[in-house]
mmCIF file of C-alpha atoms in Angstrom:
data_model
loop_
_atom_site.group_PDB
_atom_site.id
_atom_site.type_symbol
_atom_site.label_atom_id
_atom_site.label_comp_id
_atom_site.label_asym_id
_atom_site.label_seq_id
_atom_site.Cartn_x
_atom_site.Cartn_y
_atom_site.Cartn_z
ATOM 1 C CA MET A 938 112.202 -160.470 -23.321
ATOM 2 C CA SER A 939 111.519 -161.488 -19.657
ATOM 3 C CA ILE A 940 108.055 -161.331 -17.988
ATOM 4 C CA ILE A 941 109.294 -158.528 -15.657
ATOM 5 C CA GLU A 942 110.288 -156.405 -18.689
ATOM 6 C CA MET A 943 106.845 -157.098 -20.263
ATOM 7 C CA VAL A 944 105.055 -156.005 -17.064
ATOM 8 C CA LEU A 945 107.156 -152.905 -16.782
ATOM 9 C CA ILE A 946 106.419 -151.928 -20.489
ATOM 10 C CA ALA A 947 102.664 -152.533 -19.854
ATOM 11 C CA LEU A 948 102.798 -150.305 -16.753
ATOM 12 C CA VAL A 949 104.507 -147.552 -18.693
ATOM 13 C CA TYR A 950 101.783 -147.754 -21.381
ATOM 14 C CA LEU A 951 99.020 -147.782 -18.773
ATOM 15 C CA GLY A 952 100.581 -144.617 -17.285
ATOM 16 C CA ILE A 953 100.730 -142.962 -20.720
ATOM 17 C CA PHE A 954 97.120 -144.133 -21.313
ATOM 18 C CA SER A 955 95.584 -142.527 -18.127
ATOM 19 C CA VAL A 956 97.706 -139.407 -18.263
ATOM 20 C CA ALA A 957 96.758 -138.825 -22.047
ATOM 21 C CA GLY A 958 93.057 -139.505 -21.092
ATOM 22 C CA LEU A 959 93.073 -136.902 -18.307
ATOM 23 C CA PHE A 960 94.976 -134.286 -20.351
ATOM 24 C CA LEU A 961 92.722 -134.640 -23.446
ATOM 25 C CA VAL A 962 89.550 -134.312 -21.322
ATOM 26 C CA LEU A 963 90.972 -131.072 -19.886
ATOM 27 C CA LEU A 964 92.170 -129.890 -23.347
ATOM 28 C CA GLU A 965 88.558 -130.572 -24.717
ATOM 29 C CA ARG A 966 87.030 -128.426 -21.995
ATOM 30 C CA ARG A 967 89.494 -125.502 -22.571
ATOM 31 C CA VAL A 968 89.107 -125.718 -26.336
ATOM 32 C CA ALA A 969 85.176 -125.756 -25.971
ATOM 33 C CA ALA A 970 85.354 -122.749 -23.623
ATOM 34 C CA TRP A 971 87.618 -120.850 -26.000
ATOM 35 C CA PHE A 972 85.278 -121.534 -28.974
ATOM 36 C CA GLN A 973 82.215 -120.516 -26.966
ATOM 37 C CA LEU A 974 83.853 -117.405 -25.302
ATOM 38 C CA ARG A 975 83.766 -118.991 -21.872
ATOM 39 C CA ILE A 976 86.626 -119.439 -19.275
ATOM 40 C CA GLY A 977 86.411 -123.305 -18.799
ATOM 41 C CA PRO A 978 87.846 -125.074 -15.795
ATOM 42 C CA ASN A 979 89.672 -122.525 -13.538
ATOM 43 C CA ARG A 980 89.005 -123.444 -9.948
ATOM 44 C CA VAL A 981 90.678 -126.692 -9.006
ATOM 45 C CA GLY A 982 94.436 -126.336 -9.039
ATOM 46 C CA PHE A 983 96.478 -123.781 -11.053
ATOM 47 C CA GLN A 984 94.329 -122.673 -14.052
ATOM 48 C CA GLY A 985 92.067 -125.584 -13.398
ATOM 49 C CA LEU A 986 94.731 -128.218 -14.168
ATOM 50 C CA LEU A 987 93.545 -130.510 -11.469
ATOM 51 C CA GLN A 988 89.915 -130.498 -12.545
ATOM 52 C CA THR A 989 90.044 -133.721 -14.375
ATOM 53 C CA MET A 990 91.956 -135.384 -11.541
ATOM 54 C CA ALA A 991 89.100 -134.355 -9.180
ATOM 55 C CA ASP A 992 86.552 -135.735 -11.807
ATOM 56 C CA ALA A 993 88.347 -138.962 -11.825
ATOM 57 C CA LEU A 994 88.356 -139.302 -8.100
ATOM 58 C CA LYS A 995 84.655 -138.458 -8.059
ATOM 59 C CA LEU A 996 83.954 -141.310 -10.690
ATOM 60 C CA VAL A 997 86.148 -143.782 -8.645
ATOM 61 C CA SER A 998 84.130 -143.138 -5.554
ATOM 62 C CA LYS A 999 80.659 -143.389 -7.204
ATOM 63 C CA GLU A 1000 78.405 -146.400 -6.650
ATOM 64 C CA LEU A 1001 78.243 -148.857 -9.659
ATOM 65 C CA THR A 1002 74.599 -148.975 -10.412
ATOM 66 C CA GLY A 1003 72.763 -150.849 -13.128
ATOM 67 C CA THR A 1004 69.379 -152.273 -14.209
ATOM 68 C CA GLU A 1005 67.972 -155.382 -12.504
ATOM 69 C CA LYS A 1006 67.266 -157.350 -15.683
ATOM 70 C CA ALA A 1007 70.642 -156.488 -17.339
ATOM 71 C CA ASP A 1008 72.661 -159.388 -18.604
ATOM 72 C CA LYS A 1009 75.214 -159.048 -15.744
ATOM 73 C CA PHE A 1010 78.181 -160.861 -17.362
ATOM 74 C CA LEU A 1011 78.071 -158.971 -20.733
ATOM 75 C CA TYR A 1012 77.058 -155.740 -19.055
ATOM 76 C CA ASN A 1013 80.272 -155.814 -16.897
ATOM 77 C CA LEU A 1014 82.421 -157.201 -19.731
ATOM 78 C CA ALA A 1015 81.516 -154.380 -22.249
ATOM 79 C CA PRO A 1016 83.701 -151.585 -20.886
ATOM 80 C CA TYR A 1017 86.775 -153.814 -20.989
ATOM 81 C CA PHE A 1018 86.434 -154.503 -24.692
ATOM 82 C CA VAL A 1019 86.490 -150.810 -25.365
ATOM 83 C CA ILE A 1020 89.338 -149.908 -23.072
ATOM 84 C CA ILE A 1021 91.634 -152.918 -23.822
ATOM 85 C CA THR A 1022 91.398 -152.505 -27.632
ATOM 86 C CA ALA A 1023 92.387 -148.869 -27.265
ATOM 87 C CA LEU A 1024 95.433 -149.883 -25.061
ATOM 88 C CA MET A 1025 96.469 -152.663 -27.618
ATOM 89 C CA ALA A 1026 96.433 -150.169 -30.464
ATOM 90 C CA LEU A 1027 98.452 -147.711 -28.419
ATOM 91 C CA GLY A 1028 101.249 -150.360 -28.251
ATOM 92 C CA VAL A 1029 102.143 -150.277 -32.002
ATOM 93 C CA ILE A 1030 102.237 -146.535 -32.337
ATOM 94 C CA PRO A 1031 105.908 -145.332 -32.949
ATOM 95 C CA PHE A 1032 106.461 -142.336 -30.704
ATOM 96 C CA THR A 1033 110.082 -142.293 -31.627
ATOM 97 C CA LYS A 1034 112.558 -144.601 -33.331
ATOM 98 C CA ASP A 1035 113.287 -146.444 -30.119
ATOM 99 C CA PHE A 1036 110.015 -145.911 -28.251
ATOM 100 C CA GLN A 1037 107.525 -148.398 -29.804
ATOM 101 C CA ALA A 1038 106.336 -151.398 -27.746
ATOM 102 C CA PHE A 1039 105.383 -153.573 -30.644
ATOM 103 C CA ASP A 1040 106.842 -153.049 -34.104
ATOM 104 C CA ILE A 1041 105.195 -155.640 -36.324
ATOM 105 C CA ASN A 1042 105.342 -156.149 -40.082
ATOM 106 C CA ILE A 1043 101.533 -155.862 -40.348
ATOM 107 C CA GLY A 1044 101.219 -152.615 -38.165
ATOM 108 C CA ILE A 1045 98.579 -150.860 -40.193
ATOM 109 C CA PHE A 1046 96.565 -153.971 -40.608
ATOM 110 C CA PHE A 1047 96.771 -154.730 -36.845
ATOM 111 C CA LEU A 1048 95.561 -151.165 -36.044
ATOM 112 C CA ILE A 1049 92.513 -151.486 -38.372
ATOM 113 C CA ALA A 1050 91.695 -154.978 -36.990
ATOM 114 C CA ILE A 1051 91.982 -154.023 -33.285
ATOM 115 C CA SER A 1052 90.004 -150.732 -33.643
ATOM 116 C CA SER A 1053 87.097 -152.659 -35.140
ATOM 117 C CA ILE A 1054 86.877 -154.897 -32.106
ATOM 118 C CA GLY A 1055 86.070 -151.838 -29.867
ATOM 119 C CA VAL A 1056 82.616 -151.607 -31.366
ATOM 120 C CA ILE A 1057 81.737 -154.987 -29.858
ATOM 121 C CA GLY A 1058 82.036 -153.355 -26.462
ATOM 122 C CA ILE A 1059 79.528 -150.659 -27.373
ATOM 123 C CA LEU A 1060 77.135 -153.117 -28.952
ATOM 124 C CA LEU A 1061 77.376 -155.412 -25.804
ATOM 125 C CA GLY A 1062 76.948 -152.491 -23.424
ATOM 126 C CA GLY A 1063 73.897 -151.175 -25.152
ATOM 127 C CA TRP A 1064 72.288 -154.539 -25.666
ATOM 128 C CA ALA A 1065 73.076 -156.006 -22.272
ATOM 129 C CA SER A 1066 71.783 -152.906 -20.369
ATOM 130 C CA ASN A 1067 68.163 -153.859 -20.939
ATOM 131 C CA ASN A 1068 67.303 -150.265 -21.959
ATOM 132 C CA LYS A 1069 65.727 -149.183 -25.237
ATOM 133 C CA PHE A 1070 67.607 -145.941 -25.514
ATOM 134 C CA ALA A 1071 70.930 -147.849 -24.924
ATOM 135 C CA LEU A 1072 70.020 -150.455 -27.551
ATOM 136 C CA ILE A 1073 69.196 -147.929 -30.135
ATOM 137 C CA GLY A 1074 72.530 -146.143 -29.366
ATOM 138 C CA ALA A 1075 74.325 -149.470 -29.756
ATOM 139 C CA MET A 1076 72.686 -150.348 -33.050
ATOM 140 C CA ARG A 1077 73.539 -146.889 -34.359
ATOM 141 C CA SER A 1078 77.211 -147.467 -33.252
ATOM 142 C CA GLY A 1079 77.427 -150.795 -35.123
ATOM 143 C CA VAL A 1080 76.131 -149.364 -38.378
ATOM 144 C CA GLN A 1081 78.198 -146.138 -38.079
ATOM 145 C CA THR A 1082 81.596 -147.820 -37.107
ATOM 146 C CA ILE A 1083 81.309 -150.603 -39.694
ATOM 147 C CA SER A 1084 80.439 -148.033 -42.468
ATOM 148 C CA TYR A 1085 83.106 -145.613 -41.668
ATOM 149 C CA GLU A 1086 85.931 -148.213 -41.107
ATOM 150 C CA LEU A 1087 85.698 -148.814 -44.865
ATOM 151 C CA SER A 1088 86.804 -145.206 -45.525
ATOM 152 C CA VAL A 1089 89.526 -145.338 -42.769
ATOM 153 C CA GLY A 1090 90.854 -148.616 -44.232
ATOM 154 C CA LEU A 1091 90.785 -147.484 -47.813
ATOM 155 C CA SER A 1092 92.536 -144.098 -47.053
ATOM 156 C CA LEU A 1093 95.318 -145.983 -45.367
ATOM 157 C CA LEU A 1094 95.540 -148.433 -48.178
ATOM 158 C CA THR A 1095 96.015 -145.460 -50.521
ATOM 159 C CA MET A 1096 99.160 -144.484 -48.656
ATOM 160 C CA ILE A 1097 100.391 -148.084 -48.447
ATOM 161 C CA LEU A 1098 100.561 -147.973 -52.288
ATOM 162 C CA LEU A 1099 103.281 -145.313 -51.759
ATOM 163 C CA THR A 1100 105.149 -147.021 -48.890
ATOM 164 C CA ARG A 1101 104.741 -150.650 -50.156
ATOM 165 C CA SER A 1102 104.856 -151.711 -46.472
ATOM 166 C CA LEU A 1103 102.426 -152.274 -43.589
ATOM 167 C CA GLN A 1104 105.178 -151.841 -40.975
ATOM 168 C CA LEU A 1105 104.898 -148.536 -39.275
ATOM 169 C CA SER A 1106 108.621 -148.071 -38.665
ATOM 170 C CA GLU A 1107 109.237 -148.650 -42.383
ATOM 171 C CA ILE A 1108 106.481 -146.170 -43.281
ATOM 172 C CA VAL A 1109 108.363 -143.597 -41.219
ATOM 173 C CA GLU A 1110 111.695 -144.447 -42.981
ATOM 174 C CA VAL A 1111 110.188 -143.792 -46.317
ATOM 175 C CA GLN A 1112 109.312 -140.328 -45.172
ATOM 176 C CA LYS A 1113 112.871 -139.183 -44.775
ATOM 177 C CA ASN A 1114 112.652 -138.040 -48.324
ATOM 178 C CA GLY A 1115 109.545 -136.014 -47.505
ATOM 179 C CA TRP A 1116 106.338 -136.488 -45.618
ATOM 180 C CA LEU A 1117 103.879 -138.809 -47.495
ATOM 181 C CA ILE A 1118 101.338 -136.041 -47.728
ATOM 182 C CA VAL A 1119 103.868 -134.055 -49.810
ATOM 183 C CA GLN A 1120 105.284 -137.292 -51.636
ATOM 184 C CA GLY A 1121 101.767 -138.326 -52.646
ATOM 185 C CA HIS A 1122 100.512 -134.674 -53.234
ATOM 186 C CA ILE A 1123 96.872 -134.570 -54.607
ATOM 187 C CA PRO A 1124 95.787 -138.131 -53.881
ATOM 188 C CA ALA A 1125 97.559 -138.128 -50.479
ATOM 189 C CA ILE A 1126 95.694 -134.889 -49.471
ATOM 190 C CA ILE A 1127 92.431 -136.371 -50.434
ATOM 191 C CA ALA A 1128 93.174 -139.551 -48.487
ATOM 192 C CA PHE A 1129 94.094 -137.398 -45.374
ATOM 193 C CA MET A 1130 90.874 -135.515 -45.593
ATOM 194 C CA VAL A 1131 88.799 -138.600 -45.915
ATOM 195 C CA PHE A 1132 90.775 -140.282 -43.071
ATOM 196 C CA MET A 1133 90.134 -137.340 -40.666
ATOM 197 C CA ILE A 1134 86.372 -137.204 -41.398
ATOM 198 C CA ALA A 1135 85.989 -141.021 -41.230
ATOM 199 C CA GLY A 1136 88.327 -141.159 -38.110
ATOM 200 C CA THR A 1137 86.111 -138.617 -36.387
ATOM 201 C CA ALA A 1138 83.071 -140.668 -37.232
ATOM 202 C CA GLU A 1139 84.621 -143.889 -36.050
ATOM 203 C CA THR A 1140 85.381 -142.339 -32.630
ATOM 204 C CA ASN A 1141 81.660 -141.406 -32.236
ATOM 205 C CA ARG A 1142 82.454 -137.727 -31.779
ATOM 206 C CA ALA A 1143 80.275 -134.765 -32.926
ATOM 207 C CA PRO A 1144 79.021 -134.039 -35.566
ATOM 208 C CA PHE A 1145 78.797 -137.854 -35.841
ATOM 209 C CA ASP A 1146 77.727 -138.717 -32.236
ATOM 210 C CA MET A 1147 74.509 -140.347 -33.202
ATOM 211 C CA VAL A 1148 75.502 -143.141 -30.763
ATOM 212 C CA GLU A 1149 74.987 -141.044 -27.624
ATOM 213 C CA ALA A 1150 72.788 -138.280 -29.061
ATOM 214 C CA GLU A 1151 71.844 -136.598 -25.766
ATOM 215 C CA SER A 1152 68.877 -134.824 -27.121
ATOM 216 C CA GLU A 1153 67.363 -138.122 -28.440
ATOM 217 C CA LEU A 1154 68.698 -141.087 -26.410
ATOM 218 C CA GLY A 1155 69.431 -139.901 -22.870
ATOM 219 C CA ALA A 1156 73.202 -140.802 -22.987
ATOM 220 C CA GLY A 1157 72.984 -143.455 -25.654
ATOM 221 C CA PHE A 1158 74.658 -146.787 -25.196
ATOM 222 C CA HIS A 1159 76.154 -145.920 -21.739
ATOM 223 C CA THR A 1160 72.889 -144.679 -20.258
ATOM 224 C CA GLU A 1161 72.883 -147.436 -17.582
ATOM 225 C CA TYR A 1162 76.557 -147.189 -16.676
ATOM 226 C CA SER A 1163 77.872 -145.167 -13.691
ATOM 227 C CA GLY A 1164 81.109 -144.652 -11.888
ATOM 228 C CA MET A 1165 84.280 -146.239 -13.229
ATOM 229 C CA LYS A 1166 82.405 -148.370 -15.909
ATOM 230 C CA PHE A 1167 81.106 -145.092 -17.411
ATOM 231 C CA ALA A 1168 84.616 -143.581 -16.984
ATOM 232 C CA TYR A 1169 86.063 -146.408 -19.039
ATOM 233 C CA PHE A 1170 83.755 -145.610 -22.049
ATOM 234 C CA PHE A 1171 84.502 -141.966 -21.598
ATOM 235 C CA LEU A 1172 88.148 -142.412 -21.450
ATOM 236 C CA ALA A 1173 88.327 -144.740 -24.446
ATOM 237 C CA GLU A 1174 86.728 -142.157 -26.600
ATOM 238 C CA PHE A 1175 89.444 -139.556 -25.906
ATOM 239 C CA ILE A 1176 92.176 -142.209 -26.343
ATOM 240 C CA ASN A 1177 90.620 -143.292 -29.733
ATOM 241 C CA MET A 1178 90.696 -139.650 -30.798
ATOM 242 C CA PHE A 1179 94.336 -139.541 -29.798
ATOM 243 C CA LEU A 1180 95.012 -142.828 -31.764
ATOM 244 C CA ILE A 1181 93.293 -141.534 -34.942
ATOM 245 C CA ALA A 1182 95.493 -138.444 -34.735
ATOM 246 C CA ALA A 1183 98.595 -140.528 -34.061
ATOM 247 C CA ILE A 1184 97.901 -142.856 -37.018
ATOM 248 C CA ALA A 1185 97.356 -139.805 -39.348
ATOM 249 C CA THR A 1186 100.700 -138.277 -37.927
ATOM 250 C CA THR A 1187 102.549 -141.559 -38.579
ATOM 251 C CA VAL A 1188 101.202 -142.162 -42.103
ATOM 252 C CA PHE A 1189 100.885 -138.642 -43.412
ATOM 253 C CA PHE A 1190 103.232 -136.426 -41.433
ATOM 254 C CA GLY A 1191 106.390 -138.409 -40.817
ATOM 255 C CA ALA A 1192 105.668 -139.437 -37.208
ATOM 256 C CA TRP A 1193 108.681 -138.237 -35.236
ATOM 257 C CA LEU A 1194 110.629 -136.802 -38.111
ATOM 258 C CA SER A 1195 111.146 -133.046 -37.845
ATOM 259 C CA PRO A 1196 110.182 -130.674 -40.843
ATOM 260 C CA PHE A 1197 113.016 -130.638 -43.372
ATOM 261 C CA GLY A 1198 115.211 -132.668 -40.924
ATOM 262 C CA ILE A 1199 115.995 -129.535 -38.900
ATOM 263 C CA THR A 1200 116.514 -131.645 -35.633
ATOM 264 C CA GLU A 1201 117.552 -134.978 -36.973
ATOM 265 C CA SER A 1202 120.867 -134.849 -34.998
ATOM 266 C CA ILE A 1203 118.930 -134.509 -31.707
ATOM 267 C CA PRO A 1204 116.922 -137.967 -31.496
ATOM 268 C CA TRP A 1205 115.099 -137.240 -28.217
ATOM 269 C CA LEU A 1206 113.276 -134.329 -29.820
ATOM 270 C CA GLY A 1207 111.369 -136.979 -31.852
ATOM 271 C CA VAL A 1208 108.690 -137.257 -29.058
ATOM 272 C CA PHE A 1209 108.240 -133.557 -29.123
ATOM 273 C CA TRP A 1210 107.618 -133.392 -32.874
ATOM 274 C CA PHE A 1211 105.316 -136.540 -32.640
ATOM 275 C CA LEU A 1212 103.159 -135.104 -29.883
ATOM 276 C CA LEU A 1213 103.072 -131.660 -31.479
ATOM 277 C CA LYS A 1214 101.674 -132.981 -34.793
ATOM 278 C CA THR A 1215 99.307 -135.383 -32.970
ATOM 279 C CA LEU A 1216 97.891 -132.543 -30.680
ATOM 280 C CA ILE A 1217 97.377 -130.241 -33.809
ATOM 281 C CA LEU A 1218 95.263 -133.013 -35.372
ATOM 282 C CA VAL A 1219 93.390 -133.645 -32.003
ATOM 283 C CA PHE A 1220 92.713 -129.860 -31.786
ATOM 284 C CA LEU A 1221 91.297 -130.096 -35.439
ATOM 285 C CA MET A 1222 88.867 -132.909 -34.337
ATOM 286 C CA MET A 1223 87.876 -130.778 -31.326
ATOM 287 C CA TRP A 1224 87.351 -127.872 -33.805
ATOM 288 C CA PHE A 1225 84.873 -130.140 -35.800
ATOM 289 C CA ARG A 1226 82.957 -130.837 -32.664
ATOM 290 C CA TRP A 1227 82.363 -127.357 -31.648
ATOM 291 C CA THR A 1228 81.701 -126.002 -35.122
ATOM 292 C CA PHE A 1229 79.285 -128.474 -36.870
ATOM 293 C CA PRO A 1230 75.803 -129.380 -35.779
ATOM 294 C CA ARG A 1231 74.937 -133.047 -35.421
ATOM 295 C CA LEU A 1232 73.905 -135.041 -38.517
ATOM 296 C CA ARG A 1233 70.807 -137.208 -38.765
ATOM 297 C CA VAL A 1234 71.360 -140.961 -39.182
ATOM 298 C CA ASP A 1235 70.387 -141.008 -42.875
ATOM 299 C CA GLN A 1236 72.650 -138.074 -43.588
ATOM 300 C CA LEU A 1237 75.535 -139.807 -41.692
ATOM 301 C CA LEU A 1238 75.202 -142.975 -43.843
ATOM 302 C CA THR A 1239 74.627 -140.955 -47.048
ATOM 303 C CA LEU A 1240 77.976 -139.187 -46.463
ATOM 304 C CA GLU A 1241 79.855 -142.437 -46.136
ATOM 305 C CA TRP A 1242 78.158 -144.644 -48.816
ATOM 306 C CA LYS A 1243 77.469 -142.075 -51.476
ATOM 307 C CA TYR A 1244 80.352 -139.671 -51.131
ATOM 308 C CA LEU A 1245 83.386 -140.794 -49.067
ATOM 309 C CA LEU A 1246 83.465 -144.418 -50.243
ATOM 310 C CA PRO A 1247 83.325 -143.600 -54.120
ATOM 311 C CA ILE A 1248 85.903 -140.755 -53.608
ATOM 312 C CA ASN A 1249 88.148 -143.226 -51.801
ATOM 313 C CA LEU A 1250 87.922 -145.867 -54.534
ATOM 314 C CA VAL A 1251 88.677 -143.370 -57.290
ATOM 315 C CA ASN A 1252 91.492 -141.966 -55.153
ATOM 316 C CA ILE A 1253 93.202 -145.367 -54.832
ATOM 317 C CA VAL A 1254 93.277 -145.661 -58.606
ATOM 318 C CA ILE A 1255 94.747 -142.153 -58.948
ATOM 319 C CA MET A 1256 97.412 -143.103 -56.361
ATOM 320 C CA ALA A 1257 98.152 -146.271 -58.146
ATOM 321 C CA PHE A 1258 98.633 -144.177 -61.375
ATOM 322 C CA VAL A 1259 100.959 -141.699 -59.635
ATOM 323 C CA VAL A 1260 103.138 -144.508 -58.260
ATOM 324 C CA TRP A 1261 103.196 -146.327 -61.512
ATOM 325 C CA GLN A 1262 104.248 -143.204 -63.447
ATOM 326 C CA ASN A 1263 106.670 -142.269 -60.573
ATOM 327 C CA LEU A 1264 105.023 -138.843 -60.177
ATOM 328 C CA ILE A 1265 106.154 -138.636 -56.525
ATOM 329 C CA ILE A 1266 107.615 -135.501 -55.132
ATOM 330 C CA GLN A 1267 110.757 -136.287 -53.049
ATOM 331 C CA PHE A 1268 113.370 -134.009 -51.559
#
């Protein structure tokens, strides 16, 4: 592959990245309005469709302010850690059979590894800001992300027992005989539920948003960020939400495969099925946010270490038994 092709692919993914971010912010605001019996954005453009574009232009034009005693190098570096890791993870997601930038044989492992680097950006941002609220937010982020990554990893490991492959394209191929959530039945459903709870926590979204608890910490780890640097953190949160939903779609719901193979003869519809499933899961995560109250830090860690982790470990054993005894449901 030539350098020009690589640059073009990178530009395509940057386009997807920015459009997805803007769309998801608008979707969040409309969903929030719907849950709270409000109208939501409805002034800028048709039905408020250009509202997030206006917000983006406002953030681009804002002055980049910071604290005098901040560690300038780390303070400026932090947003790029968060945004680049999200973009790298997007590169291995299989939108269709032919639309995947980077199909590697350790796909799932790569996703787990890359997603864990993003937390370094949050820790650096909070620590380098020279602000106590930001530092508390960053420390909370560290403990929360590291804790919930265990459950994300173990729930994916449960499904790898079924597929016997870490490569995302092979995981999708296996699902031509039925989506993995059906093939693995009870342990697969448990793994999916744990994955969605832990994934929501890992993206620092309510009810797990201890990292930027507005009522306690100002704005948490990004209190001292403004303009585009703040926008990077904000955008990365929404892209990470999309990534969690996309991984769940790929591993549990057959990625681009249609239900019962109804549109297998029309390959270009794969993107439609992939995005439909992903957006349903994104809506589920938004539903969490606007339904449940925020947890305390101790409740947050109790949920992971005393409930989700033991459930996950037992579930792996159950899945191993299901695979060993060949109790898989296939069509």
